[in-house]
GROMACS .gro file of C-alpha atoms in nm:
model
   46
    1MET     CA    1  -1.437  -1.647   0.055
    2GLY     CA    2  -1.142  -1.707   0.286
    3VAL     CA    3  -0.901  -1.623   0.005
    4PHE     CA    4  -1.072  -1.287  -0.047
    5TYR     CA    5  -1.040  -1.197   0.321
    6PHE     CA    6  -0.674  -1.308   0.319
    7PHE     CA    7  -0.607  -1.086   0.016
    8LEU     CA    8  -0.785  -0.793   0.181
    9ILE     CA    9  -0.584  -0.828   0.504
   10PHE     CA   10  -0.261  -0.867   0.304
   11LEU     CA   11  -0.343  -0.555   0.100
   12ILE     CA   12  -0.413  -0.347   0.413
   13PHE     CA   13  -0.090  -0.474   0.572
   14LEU     CA   14   0.105  -0.392   0.256
   15ILE     CA   15  -0.031  -0.036   0.240
   16PHE     CA   16   0.042   0.010   0.611
   17LEU     CA   17   0.398  -0.118   0.562
   18ILE     CA   18   0.458   0.113   0.265
   19SER     CA   19   0.327   0.418   0.452
   20LEU     CA   20   0.539   0.324   0.754
   21ILE     CA   21   0.852   0.296   0.538
   22SER     CA   22   0.786   0.633   0.372
   23LEU     CA   23   0.735   0.791   0.716
   24ILE     CA   24   1.060   0.648   0.853
   25SER     CA   25   1.284   0.716   0.552
   26PRO     CA   26   1.156   0.990   0.315
   27ILE     CA   27   1.375   0.895   0.017
   28PRO     CA   28   1.277   0.903  -0.354
   29SER     CA   29   1.244   0.522  -0.372
   30SER     CA   30   1.000   0.504  -0.079
   31SER     CA   31   0.799   0.800  -0.214
   32ARG     CA   32   0.781   0.614  -0.546
   33PHE     CA   33   0.632   0.316  -0.360
   34GLY     CA   34   0.390   0.555  -0.190
   35ASN     CA   35   0.282   0.692  -0.529
   36LEU     CA   36   0.228   0.335  -0.652
   37ALA     CA   37   0.014   0.265  -0.345
   38ASP     CA   38  -0.189   0.583  -0.405
   39ILE     CA   39  -0.247   0.488  -0.769
   40PHE     CA   40  -0.349   0.137  -0.665
   41ILE     CA   41  -0.591   0.271  -0.403
   42THR     CA   42  -0.751   0.514  -0.648
   43LYS     CA   43  -0.791   0.229  -0.900
   44LEU     CA   44  -0.960   0.018  -0.631
   45VAL     CA   45  -1.194   0.300  -0.530
   46SER     CA   46  -1.296   0.398  -0.883
   0.00000   0.00000   0.00000
């Protein structure tokens, strides 16, 4: 159970970090990471 919570916190932190990077530097590489995050989130939701 602790591992699941650790993974959840890590995932939220990772998404936050990616969004922060894309906000700071709007370059193609960061937007590509943002697209990957969006795809991952939609896969999690569905």
